[in-house]
mmCIF file of C-alpha atoms in Angstrom:
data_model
loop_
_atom_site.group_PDB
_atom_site.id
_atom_site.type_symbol
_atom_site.label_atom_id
_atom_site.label_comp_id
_atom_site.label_asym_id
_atom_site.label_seq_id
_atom_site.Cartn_x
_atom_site.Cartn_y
_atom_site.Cartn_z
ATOM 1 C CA UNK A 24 -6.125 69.871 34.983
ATOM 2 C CA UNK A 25 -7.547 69.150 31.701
ATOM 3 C CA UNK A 26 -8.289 70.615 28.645
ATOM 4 C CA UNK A 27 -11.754 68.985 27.200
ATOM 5 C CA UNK A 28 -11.121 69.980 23.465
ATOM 6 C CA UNK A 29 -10.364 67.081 20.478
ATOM 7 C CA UNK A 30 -8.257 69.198 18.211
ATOM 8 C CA UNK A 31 -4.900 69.123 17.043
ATOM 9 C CA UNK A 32 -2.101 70.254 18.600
ATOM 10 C CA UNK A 33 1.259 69.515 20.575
ATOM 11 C CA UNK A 34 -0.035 69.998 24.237
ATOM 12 C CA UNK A 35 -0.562 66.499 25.558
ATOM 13 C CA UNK A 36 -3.884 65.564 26.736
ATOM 14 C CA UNK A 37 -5.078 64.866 30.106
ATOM 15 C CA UNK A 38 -8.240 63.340 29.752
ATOM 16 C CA UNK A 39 -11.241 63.818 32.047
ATOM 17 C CA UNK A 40 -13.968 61.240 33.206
ATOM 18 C CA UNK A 41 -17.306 62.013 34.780
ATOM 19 C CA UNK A 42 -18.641 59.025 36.428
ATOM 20 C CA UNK A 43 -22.746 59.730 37.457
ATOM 21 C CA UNK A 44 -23.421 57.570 39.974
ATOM 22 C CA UNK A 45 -25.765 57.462 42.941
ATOM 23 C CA UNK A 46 -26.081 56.686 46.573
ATOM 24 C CA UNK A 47 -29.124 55.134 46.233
ATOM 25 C CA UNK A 48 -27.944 52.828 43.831
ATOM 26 C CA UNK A 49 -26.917 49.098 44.036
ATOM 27 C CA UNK A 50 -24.824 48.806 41.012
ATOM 28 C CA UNK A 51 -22.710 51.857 42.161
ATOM 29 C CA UNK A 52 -21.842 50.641 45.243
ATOM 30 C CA UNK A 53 -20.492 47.014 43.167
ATOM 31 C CA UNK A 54 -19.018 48.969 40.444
ATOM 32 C CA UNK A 55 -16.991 52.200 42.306
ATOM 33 C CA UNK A 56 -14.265 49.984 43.922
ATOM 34 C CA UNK A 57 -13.094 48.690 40.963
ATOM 35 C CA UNK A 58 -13.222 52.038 38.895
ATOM 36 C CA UNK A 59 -11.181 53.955 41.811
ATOM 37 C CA UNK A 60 -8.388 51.293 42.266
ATOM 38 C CA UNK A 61 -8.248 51.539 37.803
ATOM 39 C CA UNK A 62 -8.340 55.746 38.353
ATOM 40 C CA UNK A 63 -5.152 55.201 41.026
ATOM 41 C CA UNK A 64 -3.387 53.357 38.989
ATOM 42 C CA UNK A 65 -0.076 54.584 38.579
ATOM 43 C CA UNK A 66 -0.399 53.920 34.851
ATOM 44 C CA UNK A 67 -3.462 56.058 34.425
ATOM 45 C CA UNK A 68 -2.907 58.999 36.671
ATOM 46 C CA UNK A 69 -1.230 60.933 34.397
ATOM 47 C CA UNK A 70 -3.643 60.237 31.854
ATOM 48 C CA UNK A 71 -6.806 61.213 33.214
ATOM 49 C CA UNK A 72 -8.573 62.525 36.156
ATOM 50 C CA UNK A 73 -11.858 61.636 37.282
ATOM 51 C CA UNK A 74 -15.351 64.123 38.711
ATOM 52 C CA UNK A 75 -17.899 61.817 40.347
ATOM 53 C CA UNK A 76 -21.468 63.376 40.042
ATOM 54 C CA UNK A 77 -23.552 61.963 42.967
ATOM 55 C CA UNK A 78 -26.960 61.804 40.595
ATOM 56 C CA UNK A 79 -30.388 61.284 42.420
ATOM 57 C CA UNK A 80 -30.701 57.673 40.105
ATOM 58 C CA UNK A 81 -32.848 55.843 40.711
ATOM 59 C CA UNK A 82 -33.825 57.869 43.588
ATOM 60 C CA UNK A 83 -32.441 60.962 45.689
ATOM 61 C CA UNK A 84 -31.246 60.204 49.291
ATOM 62 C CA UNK A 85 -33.305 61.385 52.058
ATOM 63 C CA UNK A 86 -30.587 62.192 54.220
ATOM 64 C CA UNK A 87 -29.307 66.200 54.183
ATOM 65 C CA UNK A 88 -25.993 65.406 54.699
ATOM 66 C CA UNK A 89 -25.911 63.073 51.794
ATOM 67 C CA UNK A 90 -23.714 63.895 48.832
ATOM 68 C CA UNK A 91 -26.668 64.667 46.531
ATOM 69 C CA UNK A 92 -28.587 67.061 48.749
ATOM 70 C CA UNK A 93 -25.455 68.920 49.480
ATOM 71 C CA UNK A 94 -25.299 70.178 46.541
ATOM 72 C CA UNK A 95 -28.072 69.260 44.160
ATOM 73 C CA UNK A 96 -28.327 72.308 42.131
ATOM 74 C CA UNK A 97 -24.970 71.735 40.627
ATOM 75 C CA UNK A 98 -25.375 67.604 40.239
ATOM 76 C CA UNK A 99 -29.119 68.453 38.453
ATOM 77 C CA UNK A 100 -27.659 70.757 36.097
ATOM 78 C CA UNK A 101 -24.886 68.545 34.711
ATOM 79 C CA UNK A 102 -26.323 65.101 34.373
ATOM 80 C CA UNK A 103 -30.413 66.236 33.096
ATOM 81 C CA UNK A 104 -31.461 67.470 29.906
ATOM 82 C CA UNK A 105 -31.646 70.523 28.185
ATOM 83 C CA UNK A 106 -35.490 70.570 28.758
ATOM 84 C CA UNK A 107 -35.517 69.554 32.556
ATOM 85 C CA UNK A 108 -32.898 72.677 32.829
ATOM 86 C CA UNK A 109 -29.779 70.963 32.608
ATOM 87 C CA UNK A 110 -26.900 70.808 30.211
ATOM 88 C CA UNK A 111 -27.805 68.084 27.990
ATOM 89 C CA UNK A 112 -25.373 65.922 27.137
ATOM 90 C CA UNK A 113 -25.650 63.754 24.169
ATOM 91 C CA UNK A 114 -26.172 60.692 24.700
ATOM 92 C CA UNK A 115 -28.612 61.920 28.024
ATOM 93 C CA UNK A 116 -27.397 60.389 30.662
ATOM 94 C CA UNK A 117 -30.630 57.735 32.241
ATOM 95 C CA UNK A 118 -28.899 55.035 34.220
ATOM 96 C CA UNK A 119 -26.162 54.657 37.062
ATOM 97 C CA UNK A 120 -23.619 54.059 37.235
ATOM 98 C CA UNK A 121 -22.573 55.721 33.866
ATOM 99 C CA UNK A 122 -19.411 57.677 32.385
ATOM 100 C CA UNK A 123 -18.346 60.107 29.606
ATOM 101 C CA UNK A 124 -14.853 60.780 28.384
ATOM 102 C CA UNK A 125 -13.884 64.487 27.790
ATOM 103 C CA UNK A 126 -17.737 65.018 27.153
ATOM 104 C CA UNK A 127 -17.959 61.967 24.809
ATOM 105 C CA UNK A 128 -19.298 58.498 24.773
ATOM 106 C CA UNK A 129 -16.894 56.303 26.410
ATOM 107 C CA UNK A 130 -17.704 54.356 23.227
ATOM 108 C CA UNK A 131 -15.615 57.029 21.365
ATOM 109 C CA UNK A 132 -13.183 55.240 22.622
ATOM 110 C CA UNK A 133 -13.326 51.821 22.516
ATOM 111 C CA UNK A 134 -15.450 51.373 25.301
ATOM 112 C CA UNK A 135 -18.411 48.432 25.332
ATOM 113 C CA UNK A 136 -20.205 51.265 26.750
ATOM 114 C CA UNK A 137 -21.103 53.968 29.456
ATOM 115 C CA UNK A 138 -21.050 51.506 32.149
ATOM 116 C CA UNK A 139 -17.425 52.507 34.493
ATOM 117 C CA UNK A 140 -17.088 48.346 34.201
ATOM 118 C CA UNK A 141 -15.884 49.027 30.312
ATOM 119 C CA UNK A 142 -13.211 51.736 31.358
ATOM 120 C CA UNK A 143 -9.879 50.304 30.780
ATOM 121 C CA UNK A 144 -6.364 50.931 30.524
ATOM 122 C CA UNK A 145 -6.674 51.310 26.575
ATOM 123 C CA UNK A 146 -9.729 53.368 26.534
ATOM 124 C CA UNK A 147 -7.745 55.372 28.820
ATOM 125 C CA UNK A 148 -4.945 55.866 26.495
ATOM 126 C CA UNK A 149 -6.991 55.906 23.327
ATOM 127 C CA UNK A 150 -8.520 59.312 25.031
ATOM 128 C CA UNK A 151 -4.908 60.528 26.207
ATOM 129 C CA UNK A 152 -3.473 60.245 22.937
ATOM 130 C CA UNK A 153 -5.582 62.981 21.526
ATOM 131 C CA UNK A 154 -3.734 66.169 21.631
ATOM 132 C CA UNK A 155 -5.315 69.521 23.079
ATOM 133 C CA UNK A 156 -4.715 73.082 21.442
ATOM 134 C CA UNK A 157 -4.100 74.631 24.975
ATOM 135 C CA UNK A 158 -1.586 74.323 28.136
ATOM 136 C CA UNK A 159 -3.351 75.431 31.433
ATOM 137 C CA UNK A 160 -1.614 75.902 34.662
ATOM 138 C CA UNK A 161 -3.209 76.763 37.925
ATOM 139 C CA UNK A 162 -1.446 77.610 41.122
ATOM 140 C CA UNK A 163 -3.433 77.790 44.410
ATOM 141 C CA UNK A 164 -3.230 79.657 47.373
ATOM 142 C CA UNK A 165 -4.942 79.693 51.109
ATOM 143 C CA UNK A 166 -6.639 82.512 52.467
ATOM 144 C CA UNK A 167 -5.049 83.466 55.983
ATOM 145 C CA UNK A 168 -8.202 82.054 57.833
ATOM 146 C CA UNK A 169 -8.358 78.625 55.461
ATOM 147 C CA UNK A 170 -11.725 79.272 54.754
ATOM 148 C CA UNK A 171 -11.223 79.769 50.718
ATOM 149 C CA UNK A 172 -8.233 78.962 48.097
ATOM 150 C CA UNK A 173 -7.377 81.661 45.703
ATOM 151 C CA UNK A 174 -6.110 80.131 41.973
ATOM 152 C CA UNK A 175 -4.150 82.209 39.633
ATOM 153 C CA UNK A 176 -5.059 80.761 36.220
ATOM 154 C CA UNK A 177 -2.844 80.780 33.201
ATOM 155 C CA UNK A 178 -3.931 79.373 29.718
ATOM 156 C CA UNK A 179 -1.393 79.393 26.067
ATOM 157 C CA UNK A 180 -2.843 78.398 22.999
ATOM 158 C CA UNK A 181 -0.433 75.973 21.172
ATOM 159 C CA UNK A 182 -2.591 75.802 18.186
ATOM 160 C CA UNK A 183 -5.083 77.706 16.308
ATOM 161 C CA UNK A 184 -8.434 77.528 17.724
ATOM 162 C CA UNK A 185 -11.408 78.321 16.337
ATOM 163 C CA UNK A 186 -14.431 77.106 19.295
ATOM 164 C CA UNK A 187 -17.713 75.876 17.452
ATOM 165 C CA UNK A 188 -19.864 76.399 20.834
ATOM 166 C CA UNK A 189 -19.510 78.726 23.513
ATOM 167 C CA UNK A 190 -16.246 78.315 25.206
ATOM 168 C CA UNK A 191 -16.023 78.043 29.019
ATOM 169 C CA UNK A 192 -13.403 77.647 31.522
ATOM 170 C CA UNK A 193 -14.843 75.892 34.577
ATOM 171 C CA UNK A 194 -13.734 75.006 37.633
ATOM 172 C CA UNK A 195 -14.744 71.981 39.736
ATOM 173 C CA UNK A 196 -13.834 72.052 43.648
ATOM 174 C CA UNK A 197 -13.745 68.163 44.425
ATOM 175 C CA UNK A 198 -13.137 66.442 47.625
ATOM 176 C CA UNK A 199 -10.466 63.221 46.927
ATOM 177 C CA UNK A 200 -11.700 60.888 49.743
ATOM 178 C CA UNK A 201 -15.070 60.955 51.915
ATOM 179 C CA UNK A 202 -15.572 58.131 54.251
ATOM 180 C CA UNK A 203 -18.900 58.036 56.097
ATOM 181 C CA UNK A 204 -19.312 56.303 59.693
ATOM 182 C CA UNK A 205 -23.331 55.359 57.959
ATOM 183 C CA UNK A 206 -24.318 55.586 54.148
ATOM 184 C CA UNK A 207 -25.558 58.442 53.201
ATOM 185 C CA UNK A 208 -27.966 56.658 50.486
ATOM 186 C CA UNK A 209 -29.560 52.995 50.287
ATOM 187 C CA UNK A 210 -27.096 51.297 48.286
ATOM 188 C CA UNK A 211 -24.766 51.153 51.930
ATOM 189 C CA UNK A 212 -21.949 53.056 50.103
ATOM 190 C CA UNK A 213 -19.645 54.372 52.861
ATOM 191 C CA UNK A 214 -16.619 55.552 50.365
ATOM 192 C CA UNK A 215 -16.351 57.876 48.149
ATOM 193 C CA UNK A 216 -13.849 59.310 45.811
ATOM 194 C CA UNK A 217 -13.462 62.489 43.397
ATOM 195 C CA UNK A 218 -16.478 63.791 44.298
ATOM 196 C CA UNK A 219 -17.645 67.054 42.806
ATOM 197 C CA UNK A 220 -18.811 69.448 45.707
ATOM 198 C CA UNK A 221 -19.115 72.884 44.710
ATOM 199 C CA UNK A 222 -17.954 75.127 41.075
ATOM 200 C CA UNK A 223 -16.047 78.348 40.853
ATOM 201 C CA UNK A 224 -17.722 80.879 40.215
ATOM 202 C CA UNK A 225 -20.593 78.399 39.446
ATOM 203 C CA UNK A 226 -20.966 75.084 36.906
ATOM 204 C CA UNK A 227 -23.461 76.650 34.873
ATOM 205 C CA UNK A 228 -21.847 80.179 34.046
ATOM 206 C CA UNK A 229 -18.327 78.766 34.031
ATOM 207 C CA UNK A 230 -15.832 81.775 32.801
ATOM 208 C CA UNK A 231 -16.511 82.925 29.023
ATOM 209 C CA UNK A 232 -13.461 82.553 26.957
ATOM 210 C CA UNK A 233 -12.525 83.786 23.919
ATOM 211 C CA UNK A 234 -14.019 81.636 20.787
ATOM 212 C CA UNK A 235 -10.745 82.452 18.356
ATOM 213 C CA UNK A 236 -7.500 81.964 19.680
ATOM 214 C CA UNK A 237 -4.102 82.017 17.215
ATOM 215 C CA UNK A 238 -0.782 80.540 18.819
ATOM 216 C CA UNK A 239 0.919 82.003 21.649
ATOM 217 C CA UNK A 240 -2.380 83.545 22.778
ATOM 218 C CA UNK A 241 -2.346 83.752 26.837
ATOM 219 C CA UNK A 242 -4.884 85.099 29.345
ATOM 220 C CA UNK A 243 -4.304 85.033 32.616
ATOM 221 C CA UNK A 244 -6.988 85.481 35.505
ATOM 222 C CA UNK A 245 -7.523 84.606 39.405
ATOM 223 C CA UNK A 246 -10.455 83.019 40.954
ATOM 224 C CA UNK A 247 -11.506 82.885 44.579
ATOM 225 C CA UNK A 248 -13.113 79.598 45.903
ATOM 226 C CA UNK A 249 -14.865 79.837 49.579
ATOM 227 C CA UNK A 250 -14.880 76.711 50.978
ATOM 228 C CA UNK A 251 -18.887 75.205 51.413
ATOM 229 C CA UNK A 252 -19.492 74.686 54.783
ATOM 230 C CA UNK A 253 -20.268 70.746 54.393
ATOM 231 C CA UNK A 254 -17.074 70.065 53.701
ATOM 232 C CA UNK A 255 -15.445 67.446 55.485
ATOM 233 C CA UNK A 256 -11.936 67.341 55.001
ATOM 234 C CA UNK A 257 -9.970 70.323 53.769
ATOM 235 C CA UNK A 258 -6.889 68.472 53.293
ATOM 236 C CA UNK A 259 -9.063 66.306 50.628
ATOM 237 C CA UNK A 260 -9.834 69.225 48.904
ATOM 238 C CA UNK A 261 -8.405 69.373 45.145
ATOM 239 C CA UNK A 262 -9.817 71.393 41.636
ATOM 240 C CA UNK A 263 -10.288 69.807 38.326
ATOM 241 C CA UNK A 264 -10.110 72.435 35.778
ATOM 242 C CA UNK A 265 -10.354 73.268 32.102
ATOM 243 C CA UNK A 266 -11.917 74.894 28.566
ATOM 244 C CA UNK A 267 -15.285 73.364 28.036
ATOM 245 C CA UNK A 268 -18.393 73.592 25.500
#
C-alpha cells in the first residue's frame, strides 16, 4: 500500500510505479521482463510496488479480451491529458513503454528517464527514502460467494498535513500474473504482471479526503470491490492503495 505524498514525516515510504505500456507495442514486450524480475527483487519489494497501465500506444488491440479493451475507460483516463478527458499528468505521458514514480518523473529521481530500462535499484531507494505524513492499513475480506472482497481501511496522520490539490484515496484492483495461451496485442506479449484491472469505487472519483490533517488524525472506512467478470485468476487478485492528488 502506498502513500503518494513527498512530505515530511516518520512513516516510511513505500513507493509506487506506474509503468504505461502497451500490447501493441514492440519495445514493451523487450523491456517488461527485465522491469518485473527488478520489481521481484527481494531488495525492492519492500520499497515499491508497481500498477501496469495497458495504454492503447501506438495502437489499441483489436482483440476484446485484450487487456486494453477490458477496461479502457479506466487506462484512457489515467495516461491522456487533461483536454482529451484524462488526468493529465505532467510530463504527458506520449510513448511506451514509460514510468512515473509516486506521480513524478522517474528523473526526480535519478533516473536517465521515463523509459522502465532506467529504473534501478538506487532510483528505487532514492524514492523510498522520502518519508510520507500517513500510515495506511487495509485488511480484506471475501464475500461468502467469492464474487467481491470487502476492505476495511484505516489511515493515521503522523505529521501535519496541509494537501495543496484535492486529496483522494484510491484504490486499484490489480491482477499479479496473467499468462495468455495467444497475445492479446501485436507486440506477441503473452505475460503480464501488476496489471491494473478495475478501481474501487472508480479511478476517477477516488474517495475525497480531508485536505488538513494534524497528528494522530484517523478515519476509518470500508469499501466493497465486485470482482469484473474478465477476470482470470482470483487467486492473482491483489489492491494497490493510497492518498493521491
Amino acid at each position: 500500500l502506498i502513500t503518494s505524498l513527498t512530505v515530511f514525516s516518520q512513516t516510511p515510504r513505500l513507493s509506487l510505479y506506474e509503468e504505461f505500456t502497451g500490447e501493441n507495442c514492440p519495445p514493451c514486450a523487450s523491456t517488461n521482463p527485465g522491469l518485473n524480475l527488478l520489481l521481484a527483487s527481494p531488495t525492492n519489494t519492500p520499497k515499491i510496488v508497481a500498477i501496469k497501465w495497458q495504454v492503447p500506444i501506438p495502437s489499441a488491440p483489436s482483440n476484446t479480451w485484450s487487456l486494453y479493451q477490458t477496461n479502457k475507460v479506466e487506462i484512457d483516463w489515467r495516461w491522456k491529458s487533461v483536454a482529451a478527458g484524462g488526468y493529465g499528468y505532467v510530463p504527458a505521458i506520449n510513448s511506451a513503454p514509460s514510468g512515473k514514480i509516486d506521480g513524478e518523473a522517474p528523473s526526480v529521481f535519478g533516473a536517465a528517464s521515463a523509459h522502465p530500462a532506467n529504473l534501478n535499484n538506487t532510483v528505487i531507494s532514492t524514492a523510498q527514502s522520502y518519508t510520507s505524513a500517513f500510515s495506511i492499513s487495509v485488511s480484506r475480506a471475501w464475500d461468502a460467494s467469492c464474487s467481491s472482497i470487502n476492505l476495511t481501511v484505516s489511515i493515521a496522520a503522523s505529521a501535519n498535513f496541509n494537501a495543496v490539490g484535492a486529496l483522494k484515496f484510491r484504490t486499484v484492483m490489480v491482477e499479479n500474473i496473467i499468462d495468455f495461451p495467444t497475445a492479446p496485442g501485436s507486440n506477441g506479449e503473452k505475460h503480464f504482471e501488476d496489471v491494473a484491472i478495475k478501481s474501487f469505487p472508480t479511478l476517477q472519483s477516488g474517495i475525497s479526503m480531508a485536505s488538513n490533517w494534524i497528528v494522530g488524525q484517523t478515519q476509518t472506512f470500508t469499501l466493497n470491490c465486485p470482482i469484473p467478470s474478465y477476470t482470470r485468476k482470483k487467486e492473482e487478485i491483489a489492491f494497490v492503495a493510497g492518498l493521491f492528488y
